[in-house]
PDB file of N, CA and C in Angstrom:
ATOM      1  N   UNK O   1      23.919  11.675   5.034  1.00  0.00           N
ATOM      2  CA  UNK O   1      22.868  11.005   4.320  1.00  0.00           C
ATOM      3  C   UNK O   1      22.295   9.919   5.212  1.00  0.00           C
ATOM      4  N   UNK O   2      20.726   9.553   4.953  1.00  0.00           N
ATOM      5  CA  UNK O   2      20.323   8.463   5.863  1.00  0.00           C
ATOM      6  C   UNK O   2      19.302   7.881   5.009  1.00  0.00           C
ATOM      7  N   UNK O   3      19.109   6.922   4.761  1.00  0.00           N
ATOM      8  CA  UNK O   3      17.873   6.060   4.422  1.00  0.00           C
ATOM      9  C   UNK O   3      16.861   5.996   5.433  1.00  0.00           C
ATOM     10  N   UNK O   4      15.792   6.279   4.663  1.00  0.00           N
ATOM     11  CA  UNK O   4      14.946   5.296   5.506  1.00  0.00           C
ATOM     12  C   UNK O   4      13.896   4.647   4.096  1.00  0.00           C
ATOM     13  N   UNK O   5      13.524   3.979   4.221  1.00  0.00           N
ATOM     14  CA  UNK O   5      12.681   2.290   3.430  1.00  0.00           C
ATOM     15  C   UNK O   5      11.520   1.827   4.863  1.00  0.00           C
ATOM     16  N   UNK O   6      10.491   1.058   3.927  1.00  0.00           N
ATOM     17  CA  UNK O   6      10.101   0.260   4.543  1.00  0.00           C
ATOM     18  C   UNK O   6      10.858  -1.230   4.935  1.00  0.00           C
ATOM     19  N   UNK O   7      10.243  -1.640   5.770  1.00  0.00           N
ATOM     20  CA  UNK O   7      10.696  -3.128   6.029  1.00  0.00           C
ATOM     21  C   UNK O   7      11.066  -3.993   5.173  1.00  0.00           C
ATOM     22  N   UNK O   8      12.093  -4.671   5.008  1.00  0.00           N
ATOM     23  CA  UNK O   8      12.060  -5.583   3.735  1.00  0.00           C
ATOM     24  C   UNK O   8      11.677  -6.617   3.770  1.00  0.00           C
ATOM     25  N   UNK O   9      10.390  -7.203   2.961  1.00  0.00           N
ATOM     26  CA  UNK O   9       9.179  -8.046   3.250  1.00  0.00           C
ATOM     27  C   UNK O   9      10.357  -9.945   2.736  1.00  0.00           C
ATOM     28  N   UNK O  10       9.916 -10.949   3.160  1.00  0.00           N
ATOM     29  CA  UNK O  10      10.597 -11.952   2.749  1.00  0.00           C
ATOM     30  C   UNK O  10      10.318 -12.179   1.079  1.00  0.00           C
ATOM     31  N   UNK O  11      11.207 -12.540   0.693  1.00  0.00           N
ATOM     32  CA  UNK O  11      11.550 -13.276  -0.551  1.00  0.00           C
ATOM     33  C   UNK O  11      12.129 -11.737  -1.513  1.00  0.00           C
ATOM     34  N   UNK O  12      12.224 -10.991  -1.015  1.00  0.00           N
ATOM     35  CA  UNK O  12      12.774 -10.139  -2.002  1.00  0.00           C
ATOM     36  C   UNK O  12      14.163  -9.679  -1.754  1.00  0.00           C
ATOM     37  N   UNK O  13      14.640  -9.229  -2.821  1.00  0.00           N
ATOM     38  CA  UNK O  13      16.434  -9.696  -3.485  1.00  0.00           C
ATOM     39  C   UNK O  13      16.803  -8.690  -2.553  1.00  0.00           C
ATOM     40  N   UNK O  14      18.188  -9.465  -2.037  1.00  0.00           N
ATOM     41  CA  UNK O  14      19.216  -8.655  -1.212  1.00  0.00           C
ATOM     42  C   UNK O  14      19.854  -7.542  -2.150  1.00  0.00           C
ATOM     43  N   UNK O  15      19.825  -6.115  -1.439  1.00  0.00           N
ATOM     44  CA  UNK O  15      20.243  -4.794  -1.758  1.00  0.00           C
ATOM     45  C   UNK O  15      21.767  -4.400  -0.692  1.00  0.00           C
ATOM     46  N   UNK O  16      22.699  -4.243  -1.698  1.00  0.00           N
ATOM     47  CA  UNK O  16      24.002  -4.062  -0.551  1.00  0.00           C
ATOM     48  C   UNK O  16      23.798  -2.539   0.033  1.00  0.00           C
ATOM     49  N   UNK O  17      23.697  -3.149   1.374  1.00  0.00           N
ATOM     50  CA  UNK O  17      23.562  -1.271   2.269  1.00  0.00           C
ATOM     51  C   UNK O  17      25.266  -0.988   2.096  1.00  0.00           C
ATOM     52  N   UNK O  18      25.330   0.613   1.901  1.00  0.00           N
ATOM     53  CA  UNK O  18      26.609   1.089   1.944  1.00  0.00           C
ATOM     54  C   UNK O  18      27.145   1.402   3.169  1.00  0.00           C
ATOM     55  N   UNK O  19      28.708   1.307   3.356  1.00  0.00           N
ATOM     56  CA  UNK O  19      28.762   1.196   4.759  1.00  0.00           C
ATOM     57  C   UNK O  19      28.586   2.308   5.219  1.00  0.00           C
ATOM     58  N   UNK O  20      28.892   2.933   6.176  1.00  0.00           N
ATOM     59  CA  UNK O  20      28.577   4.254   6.706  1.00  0.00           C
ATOM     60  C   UNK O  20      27.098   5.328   6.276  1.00  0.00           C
ATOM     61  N   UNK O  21      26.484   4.752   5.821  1.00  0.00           N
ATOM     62  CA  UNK O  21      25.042   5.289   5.692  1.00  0.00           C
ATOM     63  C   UNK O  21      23.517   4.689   6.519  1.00  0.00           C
ATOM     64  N   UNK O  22      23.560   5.348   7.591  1.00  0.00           N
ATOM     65  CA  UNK O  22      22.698   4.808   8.662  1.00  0.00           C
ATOM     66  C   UNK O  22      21.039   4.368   7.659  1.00  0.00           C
ATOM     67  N   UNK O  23      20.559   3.471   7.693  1.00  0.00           N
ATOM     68  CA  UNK O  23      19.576   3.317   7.243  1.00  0.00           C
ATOM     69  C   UNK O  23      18.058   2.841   8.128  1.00  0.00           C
ATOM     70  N   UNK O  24      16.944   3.313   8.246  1.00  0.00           N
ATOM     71  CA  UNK O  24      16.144   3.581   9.250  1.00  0.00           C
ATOM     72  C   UNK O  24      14.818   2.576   8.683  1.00  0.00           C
ATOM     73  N   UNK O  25      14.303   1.686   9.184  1.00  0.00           N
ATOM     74  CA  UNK O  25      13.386   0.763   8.767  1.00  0.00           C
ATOM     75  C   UNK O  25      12.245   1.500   9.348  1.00  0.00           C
ATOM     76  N   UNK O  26      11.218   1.871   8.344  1.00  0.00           N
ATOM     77  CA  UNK O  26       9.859   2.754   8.929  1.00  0.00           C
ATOM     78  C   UNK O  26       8.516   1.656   8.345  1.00  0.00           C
ATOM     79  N   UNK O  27       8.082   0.655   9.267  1.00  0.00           N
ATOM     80  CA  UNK O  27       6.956   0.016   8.426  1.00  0.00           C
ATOM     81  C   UNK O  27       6.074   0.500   8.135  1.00  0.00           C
ATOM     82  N   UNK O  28       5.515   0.310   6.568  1.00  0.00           N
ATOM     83  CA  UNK O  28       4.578   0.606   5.770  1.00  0.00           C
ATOM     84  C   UNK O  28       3.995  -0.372   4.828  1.00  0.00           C
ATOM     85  N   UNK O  29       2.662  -0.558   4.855  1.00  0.00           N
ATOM     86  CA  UNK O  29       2.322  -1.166   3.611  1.00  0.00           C
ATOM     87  C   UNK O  29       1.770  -0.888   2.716  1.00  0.00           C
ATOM     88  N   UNK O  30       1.804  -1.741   1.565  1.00  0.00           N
ATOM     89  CA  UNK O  30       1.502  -1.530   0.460  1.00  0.00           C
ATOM     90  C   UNK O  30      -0.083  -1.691   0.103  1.00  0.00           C
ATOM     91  N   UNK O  31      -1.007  -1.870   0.563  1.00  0.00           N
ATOM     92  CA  UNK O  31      -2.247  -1.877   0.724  1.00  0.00           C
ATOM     93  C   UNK O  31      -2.747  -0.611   1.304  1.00  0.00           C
ATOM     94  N   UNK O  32      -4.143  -0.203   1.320  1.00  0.00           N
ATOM     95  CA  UNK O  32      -4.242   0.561   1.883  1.00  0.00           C
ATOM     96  C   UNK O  32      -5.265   0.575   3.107  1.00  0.00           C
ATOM     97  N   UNK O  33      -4.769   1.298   4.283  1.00  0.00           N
ATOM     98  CA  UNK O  33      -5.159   0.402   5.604  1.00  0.00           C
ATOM     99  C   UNK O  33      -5.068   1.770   6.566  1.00  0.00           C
ATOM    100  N   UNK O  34      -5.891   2.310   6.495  1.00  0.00           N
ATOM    101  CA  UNK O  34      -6.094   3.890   7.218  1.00  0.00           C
ATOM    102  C   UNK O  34      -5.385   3.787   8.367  1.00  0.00           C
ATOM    103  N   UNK O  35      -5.766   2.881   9.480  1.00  0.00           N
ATOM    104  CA  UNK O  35      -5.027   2.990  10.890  1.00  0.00           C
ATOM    105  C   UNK O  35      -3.373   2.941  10.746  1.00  0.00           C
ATOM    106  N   UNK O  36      -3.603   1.861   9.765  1.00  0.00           N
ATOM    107  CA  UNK O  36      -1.938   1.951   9.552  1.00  0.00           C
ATOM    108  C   UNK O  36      -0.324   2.892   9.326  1.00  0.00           C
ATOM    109  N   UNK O  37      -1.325   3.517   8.054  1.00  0.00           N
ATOM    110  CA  UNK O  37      -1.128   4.517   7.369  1.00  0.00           C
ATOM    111  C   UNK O  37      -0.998   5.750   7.935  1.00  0.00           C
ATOM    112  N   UNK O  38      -1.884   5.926   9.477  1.00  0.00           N
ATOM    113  CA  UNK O  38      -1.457   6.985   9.951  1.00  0.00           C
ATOM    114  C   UNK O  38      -0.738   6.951  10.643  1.00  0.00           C
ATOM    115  N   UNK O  39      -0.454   5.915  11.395  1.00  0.00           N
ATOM    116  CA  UNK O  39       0.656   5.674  12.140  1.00  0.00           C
ATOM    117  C   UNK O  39       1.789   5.227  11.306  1.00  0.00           C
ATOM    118  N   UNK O  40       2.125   4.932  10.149  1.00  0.00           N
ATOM    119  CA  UNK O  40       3.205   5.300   9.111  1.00  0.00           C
ATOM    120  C   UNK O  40       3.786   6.390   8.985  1.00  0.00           C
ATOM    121  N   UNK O  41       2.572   7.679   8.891  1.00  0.00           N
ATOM    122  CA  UNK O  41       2.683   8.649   8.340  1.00  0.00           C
ATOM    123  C   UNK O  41       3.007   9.300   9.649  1.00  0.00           C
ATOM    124  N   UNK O  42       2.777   9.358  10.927  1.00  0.00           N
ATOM    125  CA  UNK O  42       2.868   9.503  12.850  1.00  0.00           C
ATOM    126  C   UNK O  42       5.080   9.476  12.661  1.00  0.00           C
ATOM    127  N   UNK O  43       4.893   8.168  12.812  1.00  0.00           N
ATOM    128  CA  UNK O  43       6.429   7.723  11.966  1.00  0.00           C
ATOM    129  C   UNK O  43       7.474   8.627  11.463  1.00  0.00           C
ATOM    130  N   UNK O  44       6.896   8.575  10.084  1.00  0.00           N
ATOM    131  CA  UNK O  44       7.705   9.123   8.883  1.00  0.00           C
ATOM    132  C   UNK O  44       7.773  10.975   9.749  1.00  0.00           C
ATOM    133  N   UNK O  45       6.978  11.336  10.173  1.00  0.00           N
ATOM    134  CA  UNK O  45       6.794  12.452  11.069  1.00  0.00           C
ATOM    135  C   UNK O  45       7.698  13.151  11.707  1.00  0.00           C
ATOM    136  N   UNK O  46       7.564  12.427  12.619  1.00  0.00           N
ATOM    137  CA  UNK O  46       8.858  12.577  13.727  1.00  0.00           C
ATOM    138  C   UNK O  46      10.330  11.831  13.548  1.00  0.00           C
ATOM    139  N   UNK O  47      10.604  11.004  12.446  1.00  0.00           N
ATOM    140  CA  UNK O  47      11.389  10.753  12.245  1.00  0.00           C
ATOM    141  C   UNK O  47      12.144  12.313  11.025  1.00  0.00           C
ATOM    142  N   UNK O  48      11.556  12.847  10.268  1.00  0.00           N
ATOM    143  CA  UNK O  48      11.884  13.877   9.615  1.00  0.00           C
ATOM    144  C   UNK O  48      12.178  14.976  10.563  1.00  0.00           C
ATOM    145  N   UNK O  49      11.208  15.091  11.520  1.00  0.00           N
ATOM    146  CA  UNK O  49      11.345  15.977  12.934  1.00  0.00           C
ATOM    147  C   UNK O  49      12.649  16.394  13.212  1.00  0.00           C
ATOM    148  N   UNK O  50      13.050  14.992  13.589  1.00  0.00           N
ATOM    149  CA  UNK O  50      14.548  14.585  13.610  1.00  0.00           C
ATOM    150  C   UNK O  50      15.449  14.834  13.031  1.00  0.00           C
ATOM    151  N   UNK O  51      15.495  14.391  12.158  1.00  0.00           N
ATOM    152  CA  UNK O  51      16.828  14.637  10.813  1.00  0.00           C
ATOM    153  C   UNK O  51      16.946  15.961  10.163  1.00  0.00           C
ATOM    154  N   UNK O  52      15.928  16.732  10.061  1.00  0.00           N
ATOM    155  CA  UNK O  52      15.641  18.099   9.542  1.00  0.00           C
ATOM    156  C   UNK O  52      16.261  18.145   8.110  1.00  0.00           C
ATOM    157  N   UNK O  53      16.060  16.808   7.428  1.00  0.00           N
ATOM    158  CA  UNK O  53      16.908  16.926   6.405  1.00  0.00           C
ATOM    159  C   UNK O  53      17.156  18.012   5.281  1.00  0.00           C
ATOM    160  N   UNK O  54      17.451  18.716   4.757  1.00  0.00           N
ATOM    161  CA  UNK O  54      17.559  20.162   3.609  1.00  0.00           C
ATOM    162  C   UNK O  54      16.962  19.683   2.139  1.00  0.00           C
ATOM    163  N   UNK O  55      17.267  17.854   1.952  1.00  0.00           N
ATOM    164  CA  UNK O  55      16.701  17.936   0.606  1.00  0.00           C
ATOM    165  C   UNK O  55      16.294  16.331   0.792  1.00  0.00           C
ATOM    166  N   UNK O  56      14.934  15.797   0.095  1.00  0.00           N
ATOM    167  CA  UNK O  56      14.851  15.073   0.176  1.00  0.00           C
ATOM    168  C   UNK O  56      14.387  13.971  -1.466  1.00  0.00           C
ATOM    169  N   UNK O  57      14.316  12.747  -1.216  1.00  0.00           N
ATOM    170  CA  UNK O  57      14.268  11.883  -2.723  1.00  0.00           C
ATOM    171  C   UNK O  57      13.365  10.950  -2.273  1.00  0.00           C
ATOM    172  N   UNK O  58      12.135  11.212  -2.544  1.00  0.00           N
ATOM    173  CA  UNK O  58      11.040  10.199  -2.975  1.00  0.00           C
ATOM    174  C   UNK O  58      11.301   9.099  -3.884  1.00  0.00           C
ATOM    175  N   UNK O  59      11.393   7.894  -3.589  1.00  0.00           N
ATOM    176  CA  UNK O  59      11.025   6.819  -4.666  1.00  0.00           C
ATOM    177  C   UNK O  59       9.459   6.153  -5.370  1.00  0.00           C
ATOM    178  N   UNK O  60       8.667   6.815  -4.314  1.00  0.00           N
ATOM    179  CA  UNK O  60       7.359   6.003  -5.066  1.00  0.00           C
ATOM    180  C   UNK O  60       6.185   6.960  -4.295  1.00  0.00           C
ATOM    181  N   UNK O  61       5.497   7.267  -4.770  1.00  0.00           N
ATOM    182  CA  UNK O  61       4.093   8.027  -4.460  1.00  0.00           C
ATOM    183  C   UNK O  61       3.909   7.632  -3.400  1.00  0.00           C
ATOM    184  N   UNK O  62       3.502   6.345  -2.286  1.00  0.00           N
ATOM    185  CA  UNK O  62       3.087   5.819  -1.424  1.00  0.00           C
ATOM    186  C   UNK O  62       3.913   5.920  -0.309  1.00  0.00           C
ATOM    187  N   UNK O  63       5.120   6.419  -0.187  1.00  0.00           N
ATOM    188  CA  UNK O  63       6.507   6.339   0.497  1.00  0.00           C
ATOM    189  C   UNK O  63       6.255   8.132   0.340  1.00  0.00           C
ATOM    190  N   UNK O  64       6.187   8.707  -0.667  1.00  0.00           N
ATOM    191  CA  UNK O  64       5.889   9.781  -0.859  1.00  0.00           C
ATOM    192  C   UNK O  64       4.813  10.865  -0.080  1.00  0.00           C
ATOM    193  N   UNK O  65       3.833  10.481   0.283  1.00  0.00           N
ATOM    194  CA  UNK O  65       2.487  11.078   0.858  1.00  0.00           C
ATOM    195  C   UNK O  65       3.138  11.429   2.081  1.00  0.00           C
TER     196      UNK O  65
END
């Protein structure tokens, strides 16, 4: 199993990472910002490339695309 999340922006509540579950910081924002977004999406890309994962779990439409 591996996480990946966006960046965790300041002031928001500490989440305990579990140990042995590599977790992968992919920045994205929450606005919408074309250049960004494709290079999010460039990202999220080749990072799946990678992992070839078999099943995957969306949390939010925007993380989703």
């Amino acid at each position: 199993m591996t996480v990946l999340c966006p960046e965790r922006r300041k002031g928001e509540w500490e989440v305990a990472q579990p140990q042995g579950v590599p977790i992968i910081d992919v920045p994205m924002d929450r606005e919408i910002a074309p250049p960004r977004d494709l290079l999010s999406l460039w990202r999220l890309w080749r990072i799946m490339r990678t992992l070839r994962p078999t099943v995957t779990n969306v949390g939010t439409p925007r993380q989703g695309c």
